[in-house]
Coordinates of C-alpha atoms and ligand atoms in Angstrom, one line a residue:
X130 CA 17.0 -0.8 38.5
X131 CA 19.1 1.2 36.3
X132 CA 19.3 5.3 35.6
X133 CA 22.8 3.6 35.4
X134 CA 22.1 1.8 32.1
X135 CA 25.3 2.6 30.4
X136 CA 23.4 2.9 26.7
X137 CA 20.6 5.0 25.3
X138 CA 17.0 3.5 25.0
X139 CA 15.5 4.5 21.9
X140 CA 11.6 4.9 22.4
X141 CA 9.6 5.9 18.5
X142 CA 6.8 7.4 19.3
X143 CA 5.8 8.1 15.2
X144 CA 2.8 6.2 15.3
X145 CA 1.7 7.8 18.2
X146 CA 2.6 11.3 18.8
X147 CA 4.0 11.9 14.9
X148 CA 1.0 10.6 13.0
X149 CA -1.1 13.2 15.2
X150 CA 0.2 15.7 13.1
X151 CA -2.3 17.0 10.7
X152 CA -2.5 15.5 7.4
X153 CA 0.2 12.4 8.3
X154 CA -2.7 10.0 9.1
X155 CA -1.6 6.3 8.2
X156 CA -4.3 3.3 7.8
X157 CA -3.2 0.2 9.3
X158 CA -1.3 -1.4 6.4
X159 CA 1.2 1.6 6.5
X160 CA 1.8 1.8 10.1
X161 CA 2.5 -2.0 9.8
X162 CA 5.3 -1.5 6.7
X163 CA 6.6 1.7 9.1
X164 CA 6.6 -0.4 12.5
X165 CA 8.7 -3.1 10.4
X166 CA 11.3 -0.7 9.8
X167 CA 11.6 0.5 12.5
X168 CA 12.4 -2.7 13.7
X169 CA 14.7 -2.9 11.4
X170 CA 16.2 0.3 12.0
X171 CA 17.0 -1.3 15.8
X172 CA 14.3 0.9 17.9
X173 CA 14.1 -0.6 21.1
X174 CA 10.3 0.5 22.3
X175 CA 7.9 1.0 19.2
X176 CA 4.7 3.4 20.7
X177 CA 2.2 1.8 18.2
X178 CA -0.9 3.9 19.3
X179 CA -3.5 5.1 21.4
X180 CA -5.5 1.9 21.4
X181 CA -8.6 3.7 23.1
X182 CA -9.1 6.4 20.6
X183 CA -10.6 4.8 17.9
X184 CA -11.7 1.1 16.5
X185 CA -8.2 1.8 13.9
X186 CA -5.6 3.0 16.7
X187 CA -7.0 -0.6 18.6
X188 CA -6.3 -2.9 15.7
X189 CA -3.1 -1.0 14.4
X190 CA -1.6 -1.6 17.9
X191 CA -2.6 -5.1 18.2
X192 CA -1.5 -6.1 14.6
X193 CA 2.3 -4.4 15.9
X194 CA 2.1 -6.3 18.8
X195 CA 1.5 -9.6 17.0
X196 CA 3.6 -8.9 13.6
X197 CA 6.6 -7.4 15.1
X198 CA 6.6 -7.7 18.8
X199 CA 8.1 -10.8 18.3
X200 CA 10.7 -12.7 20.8
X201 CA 13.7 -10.7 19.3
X202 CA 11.5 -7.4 18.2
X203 CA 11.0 -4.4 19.9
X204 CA 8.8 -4.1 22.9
X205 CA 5.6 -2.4 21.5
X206 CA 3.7 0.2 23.7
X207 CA -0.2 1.7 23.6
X208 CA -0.5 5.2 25.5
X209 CA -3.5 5.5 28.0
X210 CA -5.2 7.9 29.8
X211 CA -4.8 7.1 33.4
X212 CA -8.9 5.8 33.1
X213 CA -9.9 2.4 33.5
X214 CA -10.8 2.0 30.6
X215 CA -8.1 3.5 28.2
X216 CA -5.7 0.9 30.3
X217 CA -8.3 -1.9 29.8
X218 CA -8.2 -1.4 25.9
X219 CA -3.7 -0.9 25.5
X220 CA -3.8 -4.5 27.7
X221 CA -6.0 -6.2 25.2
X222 CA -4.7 -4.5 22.1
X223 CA -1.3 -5.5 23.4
X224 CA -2.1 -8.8 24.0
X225 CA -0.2 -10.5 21.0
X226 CA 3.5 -9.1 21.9
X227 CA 6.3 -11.2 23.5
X228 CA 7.0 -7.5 25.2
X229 CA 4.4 -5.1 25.5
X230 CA 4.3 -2.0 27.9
X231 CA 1.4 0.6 29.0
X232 CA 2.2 4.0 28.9
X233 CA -0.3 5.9 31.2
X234 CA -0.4 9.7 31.7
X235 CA -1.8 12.1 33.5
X236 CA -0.9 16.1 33.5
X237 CA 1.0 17.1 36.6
X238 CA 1.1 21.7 35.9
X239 CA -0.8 23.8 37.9
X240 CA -2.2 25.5 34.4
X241 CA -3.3 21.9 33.0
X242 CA -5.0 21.5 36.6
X243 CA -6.5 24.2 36.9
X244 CA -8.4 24.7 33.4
X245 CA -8.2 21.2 31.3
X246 CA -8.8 18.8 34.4
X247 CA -10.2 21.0 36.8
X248 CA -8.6 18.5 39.7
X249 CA -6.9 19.4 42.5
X250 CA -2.3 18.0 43.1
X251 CA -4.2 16.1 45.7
X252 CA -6.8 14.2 42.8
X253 CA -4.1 14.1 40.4
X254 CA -1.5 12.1 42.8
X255 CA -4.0 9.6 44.1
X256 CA -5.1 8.9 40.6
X257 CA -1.6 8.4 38.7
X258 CA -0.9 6.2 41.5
X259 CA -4.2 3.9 41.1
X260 CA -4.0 4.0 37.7
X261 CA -0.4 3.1 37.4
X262 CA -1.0 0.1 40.0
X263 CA -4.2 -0.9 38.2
X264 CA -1.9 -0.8 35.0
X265 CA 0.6 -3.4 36.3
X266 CA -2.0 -5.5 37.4
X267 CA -1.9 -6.3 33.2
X268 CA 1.8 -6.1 32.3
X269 CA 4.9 -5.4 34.3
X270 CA 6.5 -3.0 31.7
X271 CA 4.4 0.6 33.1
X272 CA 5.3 4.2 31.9
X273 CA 4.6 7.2 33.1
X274 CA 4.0 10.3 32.7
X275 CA 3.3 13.5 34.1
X276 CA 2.1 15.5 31.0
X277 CA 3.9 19.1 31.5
X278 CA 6.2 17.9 33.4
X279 CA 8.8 20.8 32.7
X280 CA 6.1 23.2 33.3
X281 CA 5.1 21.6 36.6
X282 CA 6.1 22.4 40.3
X283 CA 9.4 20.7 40.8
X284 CA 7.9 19.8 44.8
X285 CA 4.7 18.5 43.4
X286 CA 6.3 16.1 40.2
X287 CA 8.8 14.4 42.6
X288 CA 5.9 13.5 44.6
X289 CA 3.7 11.7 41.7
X290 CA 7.1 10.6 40.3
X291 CA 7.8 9.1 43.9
X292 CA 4.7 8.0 44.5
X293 CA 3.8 6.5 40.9
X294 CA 7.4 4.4 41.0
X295 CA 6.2 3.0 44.4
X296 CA 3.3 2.0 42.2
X297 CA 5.2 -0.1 39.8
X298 CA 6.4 2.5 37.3
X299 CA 9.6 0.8 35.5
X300 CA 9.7 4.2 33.2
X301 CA 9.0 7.5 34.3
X302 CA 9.1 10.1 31.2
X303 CA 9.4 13.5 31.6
X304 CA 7.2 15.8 29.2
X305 CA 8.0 18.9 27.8
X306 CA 4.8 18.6 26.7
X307 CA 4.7 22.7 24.6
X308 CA 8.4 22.8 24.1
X309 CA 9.0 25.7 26.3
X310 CA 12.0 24.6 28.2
X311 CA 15.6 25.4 27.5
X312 CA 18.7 22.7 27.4
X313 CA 19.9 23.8 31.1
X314 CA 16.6 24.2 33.2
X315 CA 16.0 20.8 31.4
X316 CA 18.6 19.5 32.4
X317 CA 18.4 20.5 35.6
X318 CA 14.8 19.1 36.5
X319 CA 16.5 16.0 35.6
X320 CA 19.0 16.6 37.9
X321 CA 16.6 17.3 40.7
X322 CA 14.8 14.4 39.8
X323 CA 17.4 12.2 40.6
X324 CA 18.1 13.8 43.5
X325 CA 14.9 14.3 45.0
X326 CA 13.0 10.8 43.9
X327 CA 13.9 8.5 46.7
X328 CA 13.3 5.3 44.9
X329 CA 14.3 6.7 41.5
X330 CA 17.0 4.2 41.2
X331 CA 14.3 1.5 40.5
X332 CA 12.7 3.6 37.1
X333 CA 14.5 4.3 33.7
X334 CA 13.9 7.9 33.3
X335 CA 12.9 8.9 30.1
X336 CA 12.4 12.5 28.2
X337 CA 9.5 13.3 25.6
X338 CA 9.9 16.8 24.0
X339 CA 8.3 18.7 20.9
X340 CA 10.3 21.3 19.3
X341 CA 8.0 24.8 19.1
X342 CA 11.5 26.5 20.3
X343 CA 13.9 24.3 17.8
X344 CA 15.1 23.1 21.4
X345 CA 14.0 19.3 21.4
X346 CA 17.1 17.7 20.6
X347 CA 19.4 19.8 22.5
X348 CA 17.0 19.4 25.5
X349 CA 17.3 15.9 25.5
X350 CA 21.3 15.8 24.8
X351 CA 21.3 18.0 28.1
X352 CA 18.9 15.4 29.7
X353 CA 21.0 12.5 28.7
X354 CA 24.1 14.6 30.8
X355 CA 22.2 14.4 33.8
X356 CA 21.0 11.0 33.7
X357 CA 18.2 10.7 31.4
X358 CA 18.0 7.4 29.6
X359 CA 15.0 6.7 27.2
X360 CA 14.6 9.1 24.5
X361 CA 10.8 9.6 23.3
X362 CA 11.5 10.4 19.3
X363 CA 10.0 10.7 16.0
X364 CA 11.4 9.9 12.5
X365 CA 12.1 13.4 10.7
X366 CA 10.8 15.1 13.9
X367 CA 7.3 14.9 12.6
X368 CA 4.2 15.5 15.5
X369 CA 2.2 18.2 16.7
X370 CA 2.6 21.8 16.0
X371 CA 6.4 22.1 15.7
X372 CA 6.8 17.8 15.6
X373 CA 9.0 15.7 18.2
X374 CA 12.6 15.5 19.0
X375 CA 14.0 14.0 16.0
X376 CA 15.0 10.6 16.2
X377 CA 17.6 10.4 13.3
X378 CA 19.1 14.2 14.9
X379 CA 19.8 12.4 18.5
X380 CA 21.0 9.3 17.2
X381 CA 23.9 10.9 14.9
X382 CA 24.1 13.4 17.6
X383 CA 25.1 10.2 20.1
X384 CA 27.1 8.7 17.6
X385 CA 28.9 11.1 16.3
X386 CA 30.1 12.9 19.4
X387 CA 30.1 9.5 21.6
X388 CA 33.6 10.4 22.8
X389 CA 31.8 13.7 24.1
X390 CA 29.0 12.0 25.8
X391 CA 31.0 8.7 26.7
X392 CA 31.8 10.0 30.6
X393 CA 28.1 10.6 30.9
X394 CA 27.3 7.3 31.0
X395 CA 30.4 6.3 32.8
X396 CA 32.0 4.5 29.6
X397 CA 35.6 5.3 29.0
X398 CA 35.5 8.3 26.7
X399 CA 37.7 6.7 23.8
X400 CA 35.1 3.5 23.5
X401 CA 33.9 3.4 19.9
X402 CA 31.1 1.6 21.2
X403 CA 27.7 3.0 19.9
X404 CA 25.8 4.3 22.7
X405 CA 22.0 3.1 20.9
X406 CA 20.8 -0.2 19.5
X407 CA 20.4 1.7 16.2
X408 CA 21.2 0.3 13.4
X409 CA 22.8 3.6 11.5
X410 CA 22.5 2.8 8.0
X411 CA 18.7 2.3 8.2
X412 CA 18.2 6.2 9.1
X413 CA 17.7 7.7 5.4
X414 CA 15.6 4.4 4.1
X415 CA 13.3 5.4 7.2
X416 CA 13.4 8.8 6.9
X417 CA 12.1 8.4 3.0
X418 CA 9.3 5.6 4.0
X419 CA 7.8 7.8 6.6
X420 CA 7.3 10.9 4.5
X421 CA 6.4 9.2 1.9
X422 CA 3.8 7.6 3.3
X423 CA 2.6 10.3 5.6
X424 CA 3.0 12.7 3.3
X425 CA 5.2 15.0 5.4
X426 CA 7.9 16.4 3.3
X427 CA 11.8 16.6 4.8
X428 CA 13.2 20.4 4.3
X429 CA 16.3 20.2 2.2
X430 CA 18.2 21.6 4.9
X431 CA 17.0 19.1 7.8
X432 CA 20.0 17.8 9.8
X433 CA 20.6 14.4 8.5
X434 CA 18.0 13.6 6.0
X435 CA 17.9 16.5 4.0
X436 CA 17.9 16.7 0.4
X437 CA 21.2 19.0 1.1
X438 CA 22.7 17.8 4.5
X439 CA 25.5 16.1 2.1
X440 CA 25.8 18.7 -0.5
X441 CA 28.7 21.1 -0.6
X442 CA 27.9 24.2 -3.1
X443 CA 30.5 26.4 -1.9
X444 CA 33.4 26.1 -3.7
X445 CA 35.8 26.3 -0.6
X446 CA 33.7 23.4 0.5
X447 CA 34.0 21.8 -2.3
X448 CA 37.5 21.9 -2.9
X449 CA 38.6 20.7 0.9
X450 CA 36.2 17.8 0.9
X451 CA 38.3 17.1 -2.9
X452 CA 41.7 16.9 -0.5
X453 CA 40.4 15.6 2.4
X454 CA 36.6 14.6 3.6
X455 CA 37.1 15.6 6.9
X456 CA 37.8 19.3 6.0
X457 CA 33.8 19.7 6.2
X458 CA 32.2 16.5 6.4
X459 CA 31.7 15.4 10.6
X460 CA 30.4 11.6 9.2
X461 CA 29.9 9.7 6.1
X462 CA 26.5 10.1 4.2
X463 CA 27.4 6.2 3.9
X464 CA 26.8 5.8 7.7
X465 CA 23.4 6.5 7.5
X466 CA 22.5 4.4 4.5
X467 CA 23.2 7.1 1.8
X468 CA 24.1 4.9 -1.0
X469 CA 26.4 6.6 -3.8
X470 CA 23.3 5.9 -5.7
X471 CA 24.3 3.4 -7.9
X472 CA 23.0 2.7 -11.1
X473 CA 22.4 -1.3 -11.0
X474 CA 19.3 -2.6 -13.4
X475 CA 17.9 -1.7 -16.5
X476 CA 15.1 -3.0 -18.6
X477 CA 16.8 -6.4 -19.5
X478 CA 16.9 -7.1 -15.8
X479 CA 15.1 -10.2 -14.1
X480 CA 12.7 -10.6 -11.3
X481 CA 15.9 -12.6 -9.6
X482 CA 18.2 -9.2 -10.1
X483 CA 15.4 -7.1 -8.9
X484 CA 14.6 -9.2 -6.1
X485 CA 18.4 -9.7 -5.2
X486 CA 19.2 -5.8 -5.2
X487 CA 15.7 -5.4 -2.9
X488 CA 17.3 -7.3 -0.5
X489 CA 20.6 -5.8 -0.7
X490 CA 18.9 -2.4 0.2
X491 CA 16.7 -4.4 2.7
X492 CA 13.6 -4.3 1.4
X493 CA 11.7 -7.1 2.6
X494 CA 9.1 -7.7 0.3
X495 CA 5.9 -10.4 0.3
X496 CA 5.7 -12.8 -3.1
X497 CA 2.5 -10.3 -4.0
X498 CA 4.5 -7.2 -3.2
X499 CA 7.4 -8.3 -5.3
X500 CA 5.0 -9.7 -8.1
X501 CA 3.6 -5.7 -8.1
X502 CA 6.6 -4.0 -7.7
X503 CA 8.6 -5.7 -10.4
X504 CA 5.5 -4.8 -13.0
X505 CA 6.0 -1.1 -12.0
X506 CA 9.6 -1.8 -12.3
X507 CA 9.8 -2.9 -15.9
X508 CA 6.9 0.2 -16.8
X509 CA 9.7 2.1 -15.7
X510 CA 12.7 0.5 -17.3
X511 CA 10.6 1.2 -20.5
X512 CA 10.6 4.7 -20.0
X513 CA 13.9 5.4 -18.1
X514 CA 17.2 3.6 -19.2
X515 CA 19.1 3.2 -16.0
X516 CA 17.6 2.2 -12.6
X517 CA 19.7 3.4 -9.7
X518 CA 18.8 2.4 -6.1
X519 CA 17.2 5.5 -5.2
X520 CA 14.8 4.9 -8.5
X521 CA 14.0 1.5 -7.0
X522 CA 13.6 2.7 -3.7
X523 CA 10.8 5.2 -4.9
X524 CA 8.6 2.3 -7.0
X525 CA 8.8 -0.1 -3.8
X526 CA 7.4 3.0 -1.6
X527 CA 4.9 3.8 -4.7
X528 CA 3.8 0.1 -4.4
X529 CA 3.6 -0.6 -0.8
X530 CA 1.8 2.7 -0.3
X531 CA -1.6 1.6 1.1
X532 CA -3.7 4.6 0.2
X533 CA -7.3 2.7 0.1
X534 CA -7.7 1.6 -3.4
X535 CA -11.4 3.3 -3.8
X536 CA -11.4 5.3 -7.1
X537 CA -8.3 4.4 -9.1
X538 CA -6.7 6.3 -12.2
X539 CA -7.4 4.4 -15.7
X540 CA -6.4 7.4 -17.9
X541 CA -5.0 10.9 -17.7
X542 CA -4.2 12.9 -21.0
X543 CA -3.7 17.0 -21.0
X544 CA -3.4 19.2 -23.9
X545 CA -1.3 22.4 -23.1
X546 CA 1.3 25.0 -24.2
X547 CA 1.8 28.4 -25.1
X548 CA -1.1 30.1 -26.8
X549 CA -3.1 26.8 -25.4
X550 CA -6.0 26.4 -22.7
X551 CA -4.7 23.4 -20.6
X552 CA -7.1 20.6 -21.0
X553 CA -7.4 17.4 -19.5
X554 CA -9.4 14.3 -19.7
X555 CA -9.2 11.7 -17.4
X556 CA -10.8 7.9 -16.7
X557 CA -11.2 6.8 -13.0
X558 CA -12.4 3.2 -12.1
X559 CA -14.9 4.2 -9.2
X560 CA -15.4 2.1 -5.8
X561 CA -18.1 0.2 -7.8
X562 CA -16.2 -0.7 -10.8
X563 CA -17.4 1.9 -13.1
X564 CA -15.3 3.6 -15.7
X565 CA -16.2 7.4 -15.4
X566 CA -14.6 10.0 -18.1
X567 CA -14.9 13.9 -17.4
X568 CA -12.7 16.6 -18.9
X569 CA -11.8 20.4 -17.7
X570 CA -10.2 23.0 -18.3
X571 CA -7.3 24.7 -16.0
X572 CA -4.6 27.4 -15.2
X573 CA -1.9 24.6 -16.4
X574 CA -2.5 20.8 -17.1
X575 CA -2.3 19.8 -12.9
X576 CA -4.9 22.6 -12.5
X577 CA -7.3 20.5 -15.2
X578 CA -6.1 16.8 -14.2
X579 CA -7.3 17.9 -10.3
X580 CA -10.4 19.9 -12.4
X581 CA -11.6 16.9 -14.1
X582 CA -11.1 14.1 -11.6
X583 CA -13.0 16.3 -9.0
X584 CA -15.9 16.1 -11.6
X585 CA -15.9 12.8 -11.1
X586 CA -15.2 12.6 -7.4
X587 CA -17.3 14.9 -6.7
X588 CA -15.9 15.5 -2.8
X589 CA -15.4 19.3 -1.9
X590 CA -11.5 19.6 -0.5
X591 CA -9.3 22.3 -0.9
X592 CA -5.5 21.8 -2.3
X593 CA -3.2 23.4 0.3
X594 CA -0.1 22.0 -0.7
X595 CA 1.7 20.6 -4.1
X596 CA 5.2 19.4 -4.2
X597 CA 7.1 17.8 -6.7
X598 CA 11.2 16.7 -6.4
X599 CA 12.7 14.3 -8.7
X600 CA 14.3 11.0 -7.3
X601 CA 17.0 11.6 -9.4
X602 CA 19.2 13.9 -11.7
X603 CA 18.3 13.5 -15.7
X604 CA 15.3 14.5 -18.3
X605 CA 14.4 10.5 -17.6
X606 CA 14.1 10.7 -13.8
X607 CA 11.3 9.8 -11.6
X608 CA 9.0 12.8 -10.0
X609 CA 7.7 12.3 -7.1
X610 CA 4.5 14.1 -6.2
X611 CA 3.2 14.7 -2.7
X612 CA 0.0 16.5 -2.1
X613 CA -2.2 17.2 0.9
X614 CA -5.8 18.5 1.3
X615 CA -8.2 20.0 3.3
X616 CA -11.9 19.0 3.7
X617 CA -13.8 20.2 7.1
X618 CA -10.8 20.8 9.5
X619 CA -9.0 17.2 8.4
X620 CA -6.0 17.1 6.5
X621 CA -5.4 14.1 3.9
X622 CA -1.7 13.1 1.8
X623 CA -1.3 11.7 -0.9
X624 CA 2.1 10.4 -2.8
X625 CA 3.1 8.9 -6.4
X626 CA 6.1 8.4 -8.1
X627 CA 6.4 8.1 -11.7
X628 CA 8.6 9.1 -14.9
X629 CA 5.5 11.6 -15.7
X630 CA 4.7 13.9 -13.3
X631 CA 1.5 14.8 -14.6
X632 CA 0.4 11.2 -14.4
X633 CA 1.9 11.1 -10.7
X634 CA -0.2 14.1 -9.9
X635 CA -3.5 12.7 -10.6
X636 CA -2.3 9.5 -8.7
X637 CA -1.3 11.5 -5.7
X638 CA -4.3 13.5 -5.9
X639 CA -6.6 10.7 -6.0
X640 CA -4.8 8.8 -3.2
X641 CA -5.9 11.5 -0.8
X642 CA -8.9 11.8 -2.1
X643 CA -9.3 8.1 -1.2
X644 CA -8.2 8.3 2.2
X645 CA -11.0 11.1 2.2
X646 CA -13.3 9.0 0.7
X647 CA -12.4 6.2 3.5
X648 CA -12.8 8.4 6.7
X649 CA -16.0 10.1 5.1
X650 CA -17.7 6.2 4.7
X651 CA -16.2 5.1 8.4
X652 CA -17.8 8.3 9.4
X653 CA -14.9 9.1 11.2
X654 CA -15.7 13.0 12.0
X655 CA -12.1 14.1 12.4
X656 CA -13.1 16.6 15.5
X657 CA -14.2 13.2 17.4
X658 CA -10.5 12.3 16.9
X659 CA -8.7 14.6 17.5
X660 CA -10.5 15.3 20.4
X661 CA -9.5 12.0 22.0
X662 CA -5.8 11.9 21.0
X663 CA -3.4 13.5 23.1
Ligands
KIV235 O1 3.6 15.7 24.7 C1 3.2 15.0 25.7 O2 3.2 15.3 26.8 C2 2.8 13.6 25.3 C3 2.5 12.7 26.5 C4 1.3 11.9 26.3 C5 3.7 11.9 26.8 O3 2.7 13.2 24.2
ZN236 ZN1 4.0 14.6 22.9

């Protein structure tokens, strides 16, 4: 088999390892819309879940597998623990996909040994090897992985990786499981991988990395010059502590430079040919639906997707880019689907222009989606004279955002100003269908919206973070509002657009409060988990 593929596989693992992130929990319905773009976007393995962990993780994964692990979709992937049982339940969630892989692990460092599974190299090798073997008795597409791999004794991992291939591993990733490895020692376990693996010739490897050090992505670019081929990513980088290699970061990163890495992977270096499936111009409509709906804000100076990546304040900058683009731009905000924004409806617009320019900016919508989205759509044209793309971009997230619909806003009205005490009243519609009023008093109007719908919710939680950006330039544009709270030690988002940002705020707010609501009548106790996820 082939190290020597001569592209890049492109493994998201944002369902998986990204939504453990706290606060970025998705429901089903919202992994679904995500795993279809990321389809879209040209991902060749989607890592839907952990279908052991909980009833949700098992259906999420098997809804992927049947919805968009189609003949020409993605291969879709559960991880497992290398147990019976974990194995048992990806196979069975997995059942609906044309392609579907395992991904079994088991931690391979002397310091995950010795105090989380209290085994001895000896325990460890002979169960990665059963457990991989007992894996392929379901499916021939296997991962896996030795968790800590970069932190694990070189001797020891090219014994599990040997012996775990033998087994019927057609993957083997490598972990760098607390991102504490630099680009060149990473590089160079690859390296000795490949030249200390026997039969290494008949697995793809593959690299997984989070980013505590900022080193993720240049680990793996490193990784890719000594023969890695599979690149375990996230959209925006999100998952645990310090998130995942970014995926958007190591595709422009491959693209952008391909003459650079071209030799590695013994193409001639002047090919233009992309070296990922990746559909480029997909990258910033992902980036937007995946913190939308988890809730995990982009930092205006992330690489790619950030609000500023494209901007040019400096009036050097500015006047170069004037003479020429390439005096400071590397690539084209068009090549990864930044849009020059255009202005295209307005509120004499039809469904059939709303639906057309949807499908120009590939939005794939059901005949119920469309019917809701095109009612927000003309709300806003009321309010806001122009619609650009990025406007309709932010309603179709607003509407497709599947926040349980358990309490829902009917009313929100503040009094406030100078020499005022912000007041607000608001109307929920509760689970039961009852129409509830309270009113409070805050520090500003957000402060008494939150105050009085509280009243009515009557869930403790604790705000820890408001944000609000606007869509677009103008008095008229859209706000978006993103919030996350605390209740216990669980972390819940919530998101809203609209052309009032107080009325977005108590939308947001009560859309986490829902998904509270949700996990607190599932009885989910987030420290069961947690405790189970990886
Ligand atoms: O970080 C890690 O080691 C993982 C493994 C399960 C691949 O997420
Ligand atoms: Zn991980």
């Amino acid at each position: 088999m082939t190290n020597k593929t001569d592209r890049i596989i492109i493994f998201d693992t944002t369902l998986r390892d990204g939504e453990q992130c706290p606060g970025a929990t998705l429901n089903i319905d919202e992994k679904l819309v995500i795993a279809k773009q990321l389809a879209r976007l040209g991902v060749d393995i989607i890592e839907a879940g952990f279908a052991f962990a909980s009833p949700g993780d098992f259906e999420a994964v098997s809804k992927i597998a049947q919805i968009v692990g189609t003949e020409n979709g993605p291969v879709i992937c559960s991880l497992a623990r290398a147990i019976k049982a974990d194995i048992e339940a990806a196979a069975e969630a997995l059942k609906p996909a044309v392609k579907g892989r395992i991904h079994t692990f088991i931690s391979t460092s002397d310091i995950h040994l010795e105090y989380q599974l209290r085994k001895s190299r000896a325990e460890v090798l002979a169960i990665a090897e059963e457990m991989v073997a007992y894996a392929k008795s379901f499916m021939t597409d296997v991962e896996f992985s030795p968790m800590d791999a970069a932190r694990s004794d070189p001797e020891f991992l090219y014994q599990v990786l040997e012996r775990t291939i033998a087994a019927g591993a057609t993957t083997v990733n490598i972990p760098d499981t607390v991102g504490y490895t630099t680009p060149s020692e990473f590089g160079a376990i690859i390296k000795g991988i490949i030249e200390n693996v026997p039969n290494i010739d008949q697995a793809i490897i593959s690299v997984h990395g989070h980013n505590d050090l900022g080193l993720a992505v240049a680990n793996f670019l490193e990784a890719v010059k000594n023969g890695a081929r599979q690149l375990e990513c996230t959209i925006n980088g999100i998952g645990e502590r310090a998130g995942n290699a970014s995926l958007e970061e190591l595709v422009m990163a491959l693209h952008v430079r391909r003459q650079y890495f071209n030799p590695f992977l013994g193409r001639p270096e002047e090919s233009q040919e992309s070296l990922t499936n990746i559909d480029t111009r997909q990258i910033y409509k992902t980036s937007r639906l995946v913190s939308n709906l988890t809730g995990m804000l982009v930092q205006p100076n992330k690489a790619i997707v950030g609000a500023n990546a494209f901007a040019h304040e400096s009036g050097i900058h500015q006047d170069g880019v004037l003479k020429n683009k390439l005096t400071y731009e590397i690539m084209d905000a068009q090549l990864i689907g930044l849009t020059d924004n255009q202005i295209v409806l307005g509120k004499h617009s039809g469904r059939n222009a709303f639906r057309t320019r949807l499908k120009e900016l590939g939005f794939e919508l059901s005949d119920t989606e469309l019917n809701k989205a095109f009612v927000r759509f003309k709300e806003v044209a009321d309010k806001k004279k122009d619609i650009s793309d990025w406007d309709l971009e932010a309603i179709v997230n607003d509407e497709i955002q599947q926040a349980p619909d358990l309490f829902r806003v009917e009313l929100v009205q503040v009094s406030c100003g100078s020499n005022a005490r912000p007041t607000a009243t608001v109307t929920l519609r509760t689970p039961k269908g009852e129409e509830l009023t309270d009113a409070a008093i805050g520090t500003g109007p957000v402060d008494a919206v939150y105050k009085a719908i509280n009243r009515v919710v009557n869930v403790p939680n604790e705000l820890i973070e408001f944000s609000v950006q606007s869509v677009t330039a103008g008095i008229d544009a859209i706000g978006e509002v993103t919030i996350r709270l605390r209740y216990e030690s669980k972390v819940f988002s919530g998101h809203a657009a609209n052309t009032d940002i107080i009325v977005a705020s108590a939308q947001a707010y009560v859309n986490a409060l829902n998904r509270l609501y949700a996990s607190l009548q599932t009885q989910e106790k987030p420290e069961e988990v947690t405790a189970q996820k990886v």
